[in-house]
């Protein structure tokens, strides 16, 4: 199933108005359905394609039809359109009704865009919830021979440069499995990659394909292995490992391995790093981060020497208290600054209770 969103092409589109369900409204809101596709100029088509290529690339997550508990009939609608059993207008009206039925009273009003599209030459269906917003437009005019600007307010703007609230889904014909289930992508720009449950489950009837905990663990292990095996410079190795731990410990909800490489690795190392990730089946594109399976490994940094000596240091103190100097013969000097507060044998047995220690009979000397 292709994920080359740059090859997303919109052919036809239809809009339906989905109002907000307000229980307190004196007159109940009603779904407003269109009866025909809208006219798309080349400029509008180009704008739509550019917007949603970007949204799917940045926020798109692979989704699969939820088959254990069927929560929506949308997968059936998508399947029927992709297999040419139904046409766009008819399918879009049913999809709009499903969105209306699945939304809560707190969900804002908006427009539902359903578009006949193609992805890498395959028949596809694009589904997008848009929110309208207001804005001013300044137009250069001349009044009484003097230049000024005519300001007009528009209350129904869509897809403005700063619009952050819309949700999207894309399904293509090559995402239909042998069992007849659908697979595709879904995005929730409002939540930065994570998805509202009403959108993913109640409306789309899908679930995410990949568990963020497993994706994060795979990235952590593959990145750590690459640093350990492919980076011979101790100082660089420490710098890369610190960057990895800081990235995983940060509060950001997503992780982009390609952006990580670009920010923290030397240019000549970036391609090798990403190739290694791919060879270990770790993601090289954006994924939702969840460190639950690796959390205990992110607090301390362990430096190992050829002699068998190890130094373990808290990550948050490494930059300030640990200094590494490399020597021409391949050895390094590690300087740890601080006051020594304790010494102990790492493998020493737990100390015995003094009260019970005297009751024990000493072992006989085997040399006696």
mmCIF file of C-alpha atoms in Angstrom:
data_model
loop_
_atom_site.group_PDB
_atom_site.id
_atom_site.type_symbol
_atom_site.label_atom_id
_atom_site.label_comp_id
_atom_site.label_asym_id
_atom_site.label_seq_id
_atom_site.Cartn_x
_atom_site.Cartn_y
_atom_site.Cartn_z
ATOM 1 C CA UNK A 1 0.000 0.000 0.000
ATOM 2 C CA UNK A 2 1.625 3.208 -1.187
ATOM 3 C CA UNK A 3 2.159 6.047 1.269
ATOM 4 C CA UNK A 4 3.648 8.486 -1.260
ATOM 5 C CA UNK A 5 1.300 11.336 -0.418
ATOM 6 C CA UNK A 6 3.023 13.560 -2.980
ATOM 7 C CA UNK A 7 1.156 11.430 -5.517
ATOM 8 C CA UNK A 8 -2.259 12.290 -4.062
ATOM 9 C CA UNK A 9 -4.463 13.778 -6.797
ATOM 10 C CA UNK A 10 -7.988 15.127 -6.190
ATOM 11 C CA UNK A 11 -10.389 14.643 -9.093
ATOM 12 C CA UNK A 12 -13.829 15.627 -7.737
ATOM 13 C CA UNK A 13 -15.070 16.907 -4.394
ATOM 14 C CA UNK A 14 -18.359 17.408 -2.615
ATOM 15 C CA UNK A 15 -19.045 19.364 0.584
ATOM 16 C CA UNK A 16 -21.728 18.771 3.225
ATOM 17 C CA UNK A 17 -22.477 21.101 6.147
ATOM 18 C CA UNK A 18 -22.401 19.314 9.528
ATOM 19 C CA UNK A 19 -23.735 21.696 12.217
ATOM 20 C CA UNK A 20 -23.157 21.487 15.938
ATOM 21 C CA UNK A 21 -25.616 19.447 17.986
ATOM 22 C CA UNK A 22 -26.849 21.917 20.604
ATOM 23 C CA UNK A 23 -29.464 20.444 22.917
ATOM 24 C CA UNK A 24 -30.379 23.902 24.177
ATOM 25 C CA UNK A 25 -31.040 25.290 20.686
ATOM 26 C CA UNK A 26 -34.705 26.296 20.211
ATOM 27 C CA UNK A 27 -34.663 24.742 16.729
ATOM 28 C CA UNK A 28 -32.743 21.467 16.324
ATOM 29 C CA UNK A 29 -29.870 21.691 13.861
ATOM 30 C CA UNK A 30 -30.128 19.672 10.678
ATOM 31 C CA UNK A 31 -27.564 18.119 8.397
ATOM 32 C CA UNK A 32 -27.291 20.047 5.128
ATOM 33 C CA UNK A 33 -26.394 17.775 2.215
ATOM 34 C CA UNK A 34 -25.127 18.783 -1.221
ATOM 35 C CA UNK A 35 -26.603 17.054 -4.242
ATOM 36 C CA UNK A 36 -23.736 17.447 -6.695
ATOM 37 C CA UNK A 37 -19.967 17.791 -6.773
ATOM 38 C CA UNK A 38 -18.553 21.315 -6.588
ATOM 39 C CA UNK A 39 -16.628 23.067 -9.302
ATOM 40 C CA UNK A 40 -12.890 22.944 -8.672
ATOM 41 C CA UNK A 41 -10.689 25.459 -10.439
ATOM 42 C CA UNK A 42 -7.070 24.521 -10.962
ATOM 43 C CA UNK A 43 -6.034 26.903 -8.172
ATOM 44 C CA UNK A 44 -8.505 25.380 -5.685
ATOM 45 C CA UNK A 45 -7.562 21.835 -6.663
ATOM 46 C CA UNK A 46 -3.868 22.612 -6.232
ATOM 47 C CA UNK A 47 -4.543 24.197 -2.812
ATOM 48 C CA UNK A 48 -6.573 21.206 -1.599
ATOM 49 C CA UNK A 49 -3.941 18.721 -2.761
ATOM 50 C CA UNK A 50 -1.069 20.675 -1.210
ATOM 51 C CA UNK A 51 -2.877 21.069 2.130
ATOM 52 C CA UNK A 52 -3.740 17.446 2.599
ATOM 53 C CA UNK A 53 -0.500 16.046 1.252
ATOM 54 C CA UNK A 54 1.169 18.042 4.010
ATOM 55 C CA UNK A 55 -1.339 17.031 6.701
ATOM 56 C CA UNK A 56 -1.081 13.313 5.894
ATOM 57 C CA UNK A 57 2.715 13.443 5.711
ATOM 58 C CA UNK A 58 3.028 15.198 9.078
ATOM 59 C CA UNK A 59 0.153 13.688 11.040
ATOM 60 C CA UNK A 60 -1.025 10.640 9.110
ATOM 61 C CA UNK A 61 -1.065 7.329 10.965
ATOM 62 C CA UNK A 62 -1.698 3.937 9.423
ATOM 63 C CA UNK A 63 -5.122 2.605 10.363
ATOM 64 C CA UNK A 64 -6.934 -0.673 9.775
ATOM 65 C CA UNK A 65 -10.585 -1.552 9.923
ATOM 66 C CA UNK A 66 -11.700 -2.626 13.395
ATOM 67 C CA UNK A 67 -13.131 -6.100 12.856
ATOM 68 C CA UNK A 68 -13.477 -7.376 16.436
ATOM 69 C CA UNK A 69 -16.226 -4.920 17.377
ATOM 70 C CA UNK A 70 -17.862 -3.136 14.461
ATOM 71 C CA UNK A 71 -18.501 0.456 15.572
ATOM 72 C CA UNK A 72 -19.206 2.126 12.228
ATOM 73 C CA UNK A 73 -20.403 1.252 8.746
ATOM 74 C CA UNK A 74 -17.983 3.713 7.142
ATOM 75 C CA UNK A 75 -15.567 0.904 6.110
ATOM 76 C CA UNK A 76 -18.453 -0.596 4.118
ATOM 77 C CA UNK A 77 -19.049 2.737 2.348
ATOM 78 C CA UNK A 78 -15.358 3.105 1.539
ATOM 79 C CA UNK A 79 -15.125 -0.465 0.247
ATOM 80 C CA UNK A 80 -18.168 0.009 -1.992
ATOM 81 C CA UNK A 81 -16.736 3.205 -3.479
ATOM 82 C CA UNK A 82 -13.232 1.809 -4.032
ATOM 83 C CA UNK A 83 -14.651 -1.277 -5.747
ATOM 84 C CA UNK A 84 -16.853 0.939 -7.970
ATOM 85 C CA UNK A 85 -20.119 -0.373 -6.532
ATOM 86 C CA UNK A 86 -21.320 3.151 -5.625
ATOM 87 C CA UNK A 87 -20.673 6.667 -6.869
ATOM 88 C CA UNK A 88 -19.176 9.611 -4.998
ATOM 89 C CA UNK A 89 -22.298 11.694 -4.308
ATOM 90 C CA UNK A 90 -24.313 8.786 -2.917
ATOM 91 C CA UNK A 91 -21.472 7.518 -0.744
ATOM 92 C CA UNK A 92 -20.618 11.014 0.508
ATOM 93 C CA UNK A 93 -24.182 11.598 1.737
ATOM 94 C CA UNK A 94 -24.095 8.417 3.815
ATOM 95 C CA UNK A 95 -20.652 9.337 5.180
ATOM 96 C CA UNK A 96 -21.959 12.787 6.198
ATOM 97 C CA UNK A 97 -24.838 11.130 8.048
ATOM 98 C CA UNK A 98 -22.378 8.846 9.854
ATOM 99 C CA UNK A 99 -20.298 11.847 10.959
ATOM 100 C CA UNK A 100 -23.438 13.638 12.159
ATOM 101 C CA UNK A 101 -24.522 10.582 14.152
ATOM 102 C CA UNK A 102 -21.082 9.974 15.713
ATOM 103 C CA UNK A 103 -20.352 13.535 16.843
ATOM 104 C CA UNK A 104 -20.969 14.667 20.395
ATOM 105 C CA UNK A 105 -22.682 17.909 21.360
ATOM 106 C CA UNK A 106 -19.279 19.435 22.122
ATOM 107 C CA UNK A 107 -18.020 18.852 18.571
ATOM 108 C CA UNK A 108 -17.927 22.145 16.640
ATOM 109 C CA UNK A 109 -19.744 22.677 13.371
ATOM 110 C CA UNK A 110 -17.859 22.229 10.151
ATOM 111 C CA UNK A 111 -17.841 21.081 6.569
ATOM 112 C CA UNK A 112 -17.283 17.510 5.480
ATOM 113 C CA UNK A 113 -15.211 17.195 2.314
ATOM 114 C CA UNK A 114 -15.424 13.866 0.475
ATOM 115 C CA UNK A 115 -13.218 13.683 -2.593
ATOM 116 C CA UNK A 116 -12.723 11.220 -5.401
ATOM 117 C CA UNK A 117 -8.947 10.946 -5.601
ATOM 118 C CA UNK A 118 -6.077 8.778 -6.725
ATOM 119 C CA UNK A 119 -2.915 7.793 -4.887
ATOM 120 C CA UNK A 120 0.003 6.539 -6.955
ATOM 121 C CA UNK A 121 -2.504 5.815 -9.714
ATOM 122 C CA UNK A 122 -4.869 3.820 -7.467
ATOM 123 C CA UNK A 123 -8.519 4.789 -6.935
ATOM 124 C CA UNK A 124 -8.803 6.546 -3.561
ATOM 125 C CA UNK A 125 -11.277 8.299 -1.291
ATOM 126 C CA UNK A 126 -10.309 11.360 0.767
ATOM 127 C CA UNK A 127 -12.491 12.276 3.758
ATOM 128 C CA UNK A 128 -11.870 15.544 5.617
ATOM 129 C CA UNK A 129 -13.637 17.455 8.359
ATOM 130 C CA UNK A 130 -12.973 21.195 8.064
ATOM 131 C CA UNK A 131 -13.863 24.012 10.401
ATOM 132 C CA UNK A 132 -14.855 27.381 9.049
ATOM 133 C CA UNK A 133 -13.272 30.485 10.498
ATOM 134 C CA UNK A 134 -13.598 34.214 10.090
ATOM 135 C CA UNK A 135 -11.082 36.614 8.633
ATOM 136 C CA UNK A 136 -10.535 40.037 7.086
ATOM 137 C CA UNK A 137 -9.462 40.730 3.547
ATOM 138 C CA UNK A 138 -7.810 44.009 2.600
ATOM 139 C CA UNK A 139 -8.359 45.213 -0.986
ATOM 140 C CA UNK A 140 -6.470 48.162 -2.470
ATOM 141 C CA UNK A 141 -8.976 50.818 -3.658
ATOM 142 C CA UNK A 142 -8.989 54.503 -4.588
ATOM 143 C CA UNK A 143 -11.590 56.791 -2.918
ATOM 144 C CA UNK A 144 -11.854 60.484 -3.920
ATOM 145 C CA UNK A 145 -8.526 60.185 -5.649
ATOM 146 C CA UNK A 146 -6.793 58.810 -2.564
ATOM 147 C CA UNK A 147 -5.461 55.311 -2.100
ATOM 148 C CA UNK A 148 -6.823 53.288 0.800
ATOM 149 C CA UNK A 149 -7.789 49.717 1.708
ATOM 150 C CA UNK A 150 -11.309 48.331 1.707
ATOM 151 C CA UNK A 151 -11.634 45.893 4.630
ATOM 152 C CA UNK A 152 -14.166 43.077 4.353
ATOM 153 C CA UNK A 153 -14.956 40.338 6.842
ATOM 154 C CA UNK A 154 -15.537 36.776 5.658
ATOM 155 C CA UNK A 155 -17.106 34.349 8.149
ATOM 156 C CA UNK A 156 -16.795 31.170 6.103
ATOM 157 C CA UNK A 157 -13.121 30.796 5.280
ATOM 158 C CA UNK A 158 -11.602 27.323 4.838
ATOM 159 C CA UNK A 159 -8.059 25.979 4.876
ATOM 160 C CA UNK A 160 -6.390 29.259 5.825
ATOM 161 C CA UNK A 161 -2.651 29.284 6.429
ATOM 162 C CA UNK A 162 -3.162 29.207 10.201
ATOM 163 C CA UNK A 163 -6.137 26.848 10.401
ATOM 164 C CA UNK A 164 -5.142 24.115 12.851
ATOM 165 C CA UNK A 165 -8.393 22.247 13.247
ATOM 166 C CA UNK A 166 -9.255 19.569 10.771
ATOM 167 C CA UNK A 167 -9.243 15.812 10.568
ATOM 168 C CA UNK A 168 -8.558 13.686 7.512
ATOM 169 C CA UNK A 169 -8.617 10.093 6.299
ATOM 170 C CA UNK A 170 -7.429 8.536 3.052
ATOM 171 C CA UNK A 171 -8.169 5.074 1.701
ATOM 172 C CA UNK A 172 -6.967 3.617 -1.599
ATOM 173 C CA UNK A 173 -7.919 0.529 -3.581
ATOM 174 C CA UNK A 174 -4.627 -1.238 -2.908
ATOM 175 C CA UNK A 175 -5.413 -0.999 0.821
ATOM 176 C CA UNK A 176 -8.224 -3.545 0.521
ATOM 177 C CA UNK A 177 -7.060 -6.809 2.095
ATOM 178 C CA UNK A 178 -7.736 -10.324 0.822
ATOM 179 C CA UNK A 179 -10.466 -10.601 3.467
ATOM 180 C CA UNK A 180 -12.148 -7.464 2.100
ATOM 181 C CA UNK A 181 -11.191 -5.171 4.978
ATOM 182 C CA UNK A 182 -9.853 -1.674 4.409
ATOM 183 C CA UNK A 183 -6.545 -0.122 5.428
ATOM 184 C CA UNK A 184 -5.455 3.462 5.036
ATOM 185 C CA UNK A 185 -4.346 6.561 6.916
ATOM 186 C CA UNK A 186 -6.014 8.942 9.346
ATOM 187 C CA UNK A 187 -4.865 12.260 10.770
ATOM 188 C CA UNK A 188 -6.025 14.639 13.462
ATOM 189 C CA UNK A 189 -4.165 17.916 13.056
ATOM 190 C CA UNK A 190 -5.868 19.370 16.113
ATOM 191 C CA UNK A 191 -4.223 16.780 18.396
ATOM 192 C CA UNK A 192 -0.839 16.805 16.664
ATOM 193 C CA UNK A 193 -0.942 13.220 15.416
ATOM 194 C CA UNK A 194 -2.995 11.535 18.113
ATOM 195 C CA UNK A 195 -6.631 11.111 17.196
ATOM 196 C CA UNK A 196 -9.935 11.845 18.871
ATOM 197 C CA UNK A 197 -11.650 8.544 19.606
ATOM 198 C CA UNK A 198 -14.902 9.701 18.029
ATOM 199 C CA UNK A 199 -13.025 10.324 14.757
ATOM 200 C CA UNK A 200 -10.963 7.136 14.713
ATOM 201 C CA UNK A 201 -13.392 4.623 16.205
ATOM 202 C CA UNK A 202 -16.974 5.914 16.236
ATOM 203 C CA UNK A 203 -16.771 7.514 12.780
ATOM 204 C CA UNK A 204 -14.006 5.781 10.809
ATOM 205 C CA UNK A 205 -14.533 2.408 12.470
ATOM 206 C CA UNK A 206 -10.765 1.844 12.550
ATOM 207 C CA UNK A 207 -7.843 1.438 14.919
ATOM 208 C CA UNK A 208 -4.186 2.342 14.593
ATOM 209 C CA UNK A 209 -2.054 -0.367 13.020
ATOM 210 C CA UNK A 210 1.054 0.127 15.142
ATOM 211 C CA UNK A 211 1.383 0.268 18.931
ATOM 212 C CA UNK A 212 3.359 3.439 19.886
ATOM 213 C CA UNK A 213 5.039 1.525 22.744
ATOM 214 C CA UNK A 214 6.511 -1.016 20.318
ATOM 215 C CA UNK A 215 7.513 1.636 17.769
ATOM 216 C CA UNK A 216 9.331 3.629 20.457
ATOM 217 C CA UNK A 217 11.093 0.538 21.780
ATOM 218 C CA UNK A 218 12.207 -0.476 18.274
ATOM 219 C CA UNK A 219 13.609 3.002 17.622
ATOM 220 C CA UNK A 220 15.420 3.111 20.966
ATOM 221 C CA UNK A 221 17.039 -0.278 20.446
ATOM 222 C CA UNK A 222 18.011 0.274 16.797
ATOM 223 C CA UNK A 223 19.384 3.771 17.424
ATOM 224 C CA UNK A 224 21.365 2.607 20.462
ATOM 225 C CA UNK A 225 22.788 -0.329 18.510
ATOM 226 C CA UNK A 226 23.873 1.956 15.654
ATOM 227 C CA UNK A 227 25.654 4.307 18.059
ATOM 228 C CA UNK A 228 27.348 1.399 19.818
ATOM 229 C CA UNK A 229 28.468 -0.429 16.670
ATOM 230 C CA UNK A 230 28.954 2.245 14.008
ATOM 231 C CA UNK A 231 30.295 5.277 15.887
ATOM 232 C CA UNK A 232 33.925 4.730 16.888
ATOM 233 C CA UNK A 233 34.683 8.228 18.196
ATOM 234 C CA UNK A 234 33.937 8.098 21.966
ATOM 235 C CA UNK A 235 33.138 11.806 22.236
ATOM 236 C CA UNK A 236 30.776 11.681 19.272
ATOM 237 C CA UNK A 237 29.231 8.473 20.572
ATOM 238 C CA UNK A 238 28.476 10.159 23.892
ATOM 239 C CA UNK A 239 27.009 13.194 22.138
ATOM 240 C CA UNK A 240 24.731 11.042 19.977
ATOM 241 C CA UNK A 241 23.621 8.882 22.895
ATOM 242 C CA UNK A 242 22.833 11.917 25.017
ATOM 243 C CA UNK A 243 20.757 13.346 22.160
ATOM 244 C CA UNK A 244 18.866 10.057 21.896
ATOM 245 C CA UNK A 245 18.075 9.935 25.604
ATOM 246 C CA UNK A 246 17.041 13.589 25.735
ATOM 247 C CA UNK A 247 14.776 13.103 22.705
ATOM 248 C CA UNK A 248 13.055 10.118 24.296
ATOM 249 C CA UNK A 249 12.748 11.837 27.687
ATOM 250 C CA UNK A 250 11.206 15.006 26.212
ATOM 251 C CA UNK A 251 7.501 15.807 26.511
ATOM 252 C CA UNK A 252 6.897 15.831 22.750
ATOM 253 C CA UNK A 253 4.077 13.407 21.831
ATOM 254 C CA UNK A 254 5.669 12.295 18.562
ATOM 255 C CA UNK A 255 9.130 11.363 17.332
ATOM 256 C CA UNK A 256 10.504 11.958 13.839
ATOM 257 C CA UNK A 257 13.680 9.856 13.263
ATOM 258 C CA UNK A 258 14.573 11.764 10.092
ATOM 259 C CA UNK A 259 14.320 15.105 11.880
ATOM 260 C CA UNK A 260 16.291 13.646 14.810
ATOM 261 C CA UNK A 261 19.115 12.661 12.475
ATOM 262 C CA UNK A 262 19.100 16.068 10.815
ATOM 263 C CA UNK A 263 19.252 17.931 14.151
ATOM 264 C CA UNK A 264 21.737 15.808 16.079
ATOM 265 C CA UNK A 265 23.938 13.749 13.736
ATOM 266 C CA UNK A 266 26.802 14.837 11.524
ATOM 267 C CA UNK A 267 25.778 15.067 7.876
ATOM 268 C CA UNK A 268 27.884 12.078 6.804
ATOM 269 C CA UNK A 269 26.245 9.884 9.478
ATOM 270 C CA UNK A 270 22.589 10.662 8.768
ATOM 271 C CA UNK A 271 21.943 8.304 5.831
ATOM 272 C CA UNK A 272 23.739 5.401 7.515
ATOM 273 C CA UNK A 273 21.686 5.940 10.666
ATOM 274 C CA UNK A 274 18.362 5.900 8.806
ATOM 275 C CA UNK A 275 19.424 2.880 6.739
ATOM 276 C CA UNK A 276 20.258 1.011 9.932
ATOM 277 C CA UNK A 277 16.863 1.858 11.432
ATOM 278 C CA UNK A 278 15.112 0.522 8.346
ATOM 279 C CA UNK A 279 17.180 -2.679 8.419
ATOM 280 C CA UNK A 280 15.971 -3.296 11.981
ATOM 281 C CA UNK A 281 12.316 -2.645 11.027
ATOM 282 C CA UNK A 282 12.290 0.579 13.038
ATOM 283 C CA UNK A 283 10.327 3.539 11.696
ATOM 284 C CA UNK A 284 12.130 6.321 9.850
ATOM 285 C CA UNK A 285 8.989 8.479 9.596
ATOM 286 C CA UNK A 286 6.986 10.247 12.308
ATOM 287 C CA UNK A 287 5.315 8.055 14.925
ATOM 288 C CA UNK A 288 3.518 8.546 18.236
ATOM 289 C CA UNK A 289 5.968 8.251 21.119
ATOM 290 C CA UNK A 290 5.293 6.144 24.196
ATOM 291 C CA UNK A 291 8.315 5.280 26.364
ATOM 292 C CA UNK A 292 6.504 2.891 28.721
ATOM 293 C CA UNK A 293 8.623 -0.090 27.621
ATOM 294 C CA UNK A 294 11.984 1.749 27.780
ATOM 295 C CA UNK A 295 11.448 4.268 30.588
ATOM 296 C CA UNK A 296 13.829 2.533 33.022
ATOM 297 C CA UNK A 297 16.665 2.765 30.467
ATOM 298 C CA UNK A 298 16.440 6.504 29.974
ATOM 299 C CA UNK A 299 17.600 7.749 33.359
ATOM 300 C CA UNK A 300 21.240 6.608 33.457
ATOM 301 C CA UNK A 301 24.106 6.635 30.978
ATOM 302 C CA UNK A 302 26.591 3.747 31.114
ATOM 303 C CA UNK A 303 30.143 4.106 29.790
ATOM 304 C CA UNK A 304 32.044 0.859 29.268
ATOM 305 C CA UNK A 305 35.818 0.445 28.889
ATOM 306 C CA UNK A 306 37.892 -2.293 27.260
ATOM 307 C CA UNK A 307 39.321 -3.135 30.669
ATOM 308 C CA UNK A 308 35.891 -4.069 31.994
ATOM 309 C CA UNK A 309 35.411 -0.853 33.968
ATOM 310 C CA UNK A 310 32.000 0.822 33.775
ATOM 311 C CA UNK A 311 30.840 4.271 34.805
ATOM 312 C CA UNK A 312 27.116 4.863 35.360
ATOM 313 C CA UNK A 313 25.896 8.470 35.534
ATOM 314 C CA UNK A 314 22.462 10.155 35.675
ATOM 315 C CA UNK A 315 21.654 11.590 32.247
ATOM 316 C CA UNK A 316 20.792 15.006 33.645
ATOM 317 C CA UNK A 317 24.289 15.350 35.170
ATOM 318 C CA UNK A 318 26.422 14.089 32.270
ATOM 319 C CA UNK A 319 26.851 17.396 30.429
ATOM 320 C CA UNK A 320 27.976 19.211 33.582
ATOM 321 C CA UNK A 321 29.968 16.578 35.456
ATOM 322 C CA UNK A 322 31.490 14.207 32.877
ATOM 323 C CA UNK A 323 34.253 15.172 30.451
ATOM 324 C CA UNK A 324 35.892 12.910 27.850
ATOM 325 C CA UNK A 325 39.315 13.545 26.297
ATOM 326 C CA UNK A 326 40.367 11.344 23.366
ATOM 327 C CA UNK A 327 44.011 10.380 22.758
ATOM 328 C CA UNK A 328 45.802 9.503 19.481
ATOM 329 C CA UNK A 329 46.282 5.884 20.590
ATOM 330 C CA UNK A 330 42.506 5.332 20.725
ATOM 331 C CA UNK A 331 42.218 5.539 24.498
ATOM 332 C CA UNK A 332 40.200 8.156 26.358
ATOM 333 C CA UNK A 333 40.381 9.878 29.700
ATOM 334 C CA UNK A 334 37.059 10.324 31.463
ATOM 335 C CA UNK A 335 36.922 12.963 34.174
ATOM 336 C CA UNK A 336 34.036 12.937 36.637
ATOM 337 C CA UNK A 337 33.699 16.083 38.729
ATOM 338 C CA UNK A 338 31.992 15.931 42.111
ATOM 339 C CA UNK A 339 32.292 15.025 45.754
ATOM 340 C CA UNK A 340 32.599 11.310 46.560
ATOM 341 C CA UNK A 341 29.856 10.436 49.027
ATOM 342 C CA UNK A 342 29.983 6.623 49.073
ATOM 343 C CA UNK A 343 31.972 3.601 47.983
ATOM 344 C CA UNK A 344 30.776 0.012 47.808
ATOM 345 C CA UNK A 345 31.207 -3.254 45.978
ATOM 346 C CA UNK A 346 28.517 -3.367 43.306
ATOM 347 C CA UNK A 347 28.105 -7.114 43.716
ATOM 348 C CA UNK A 348 28.433 -7.316 47.522
ATOM 349 C CA UNK A 349 25.817 -9.385 49.315
ATOM 350 C CA UNK A 350 23.250 -7.669 51.487
ATOM 351 C CA UNK A 351 24.604 -6.989 54.960
ATOM 352 C CA UNK A 352 23.436 -9.401 57.660
ATOM 353 C CA UNK A 353 21.354 -8.343 60.622
ATOM 354 C CA UNK A 354 23.914 -7.873 63.509
ATOM 355 C CA UNK A 355 21.511 -9.544 65.932
ATOM 356 C CA UNK A 356 21.500 -12.781 63.954
ATOM 357 C CA UNK A 357 25.072 -12.730 62.717
ATOM 358 C CA UNK A 358 26.501 -13.882 66.071
ATOM 359 C CA UNK A 359 24.240 -16.937 66.196
ATOM 360 C CA UNK A 360 25.817 -18.484 63.140
ATOM 361 C CA UNK A 361 28.562 -21.083 63.544
ATOM 362 C CA UNK A 362 31.691 -20.204 61.527
ATOM 363 C CA UNK A 363 32.524 -22.476 58.638
ATOM 364 C CA UNK A 364 35.582 -24.689 59.422
ATOM 365 C CA UNK A 365 38.843 -23.668 57.763
ATOM 366 C CA UNK A 366 39.377 -26.057 54.880
ATOM 367 C CA UNK A 367 43.148 -25.733 55.264
ATOM 368 C CA UNK A 368 43.167 -26.818 58.918
#
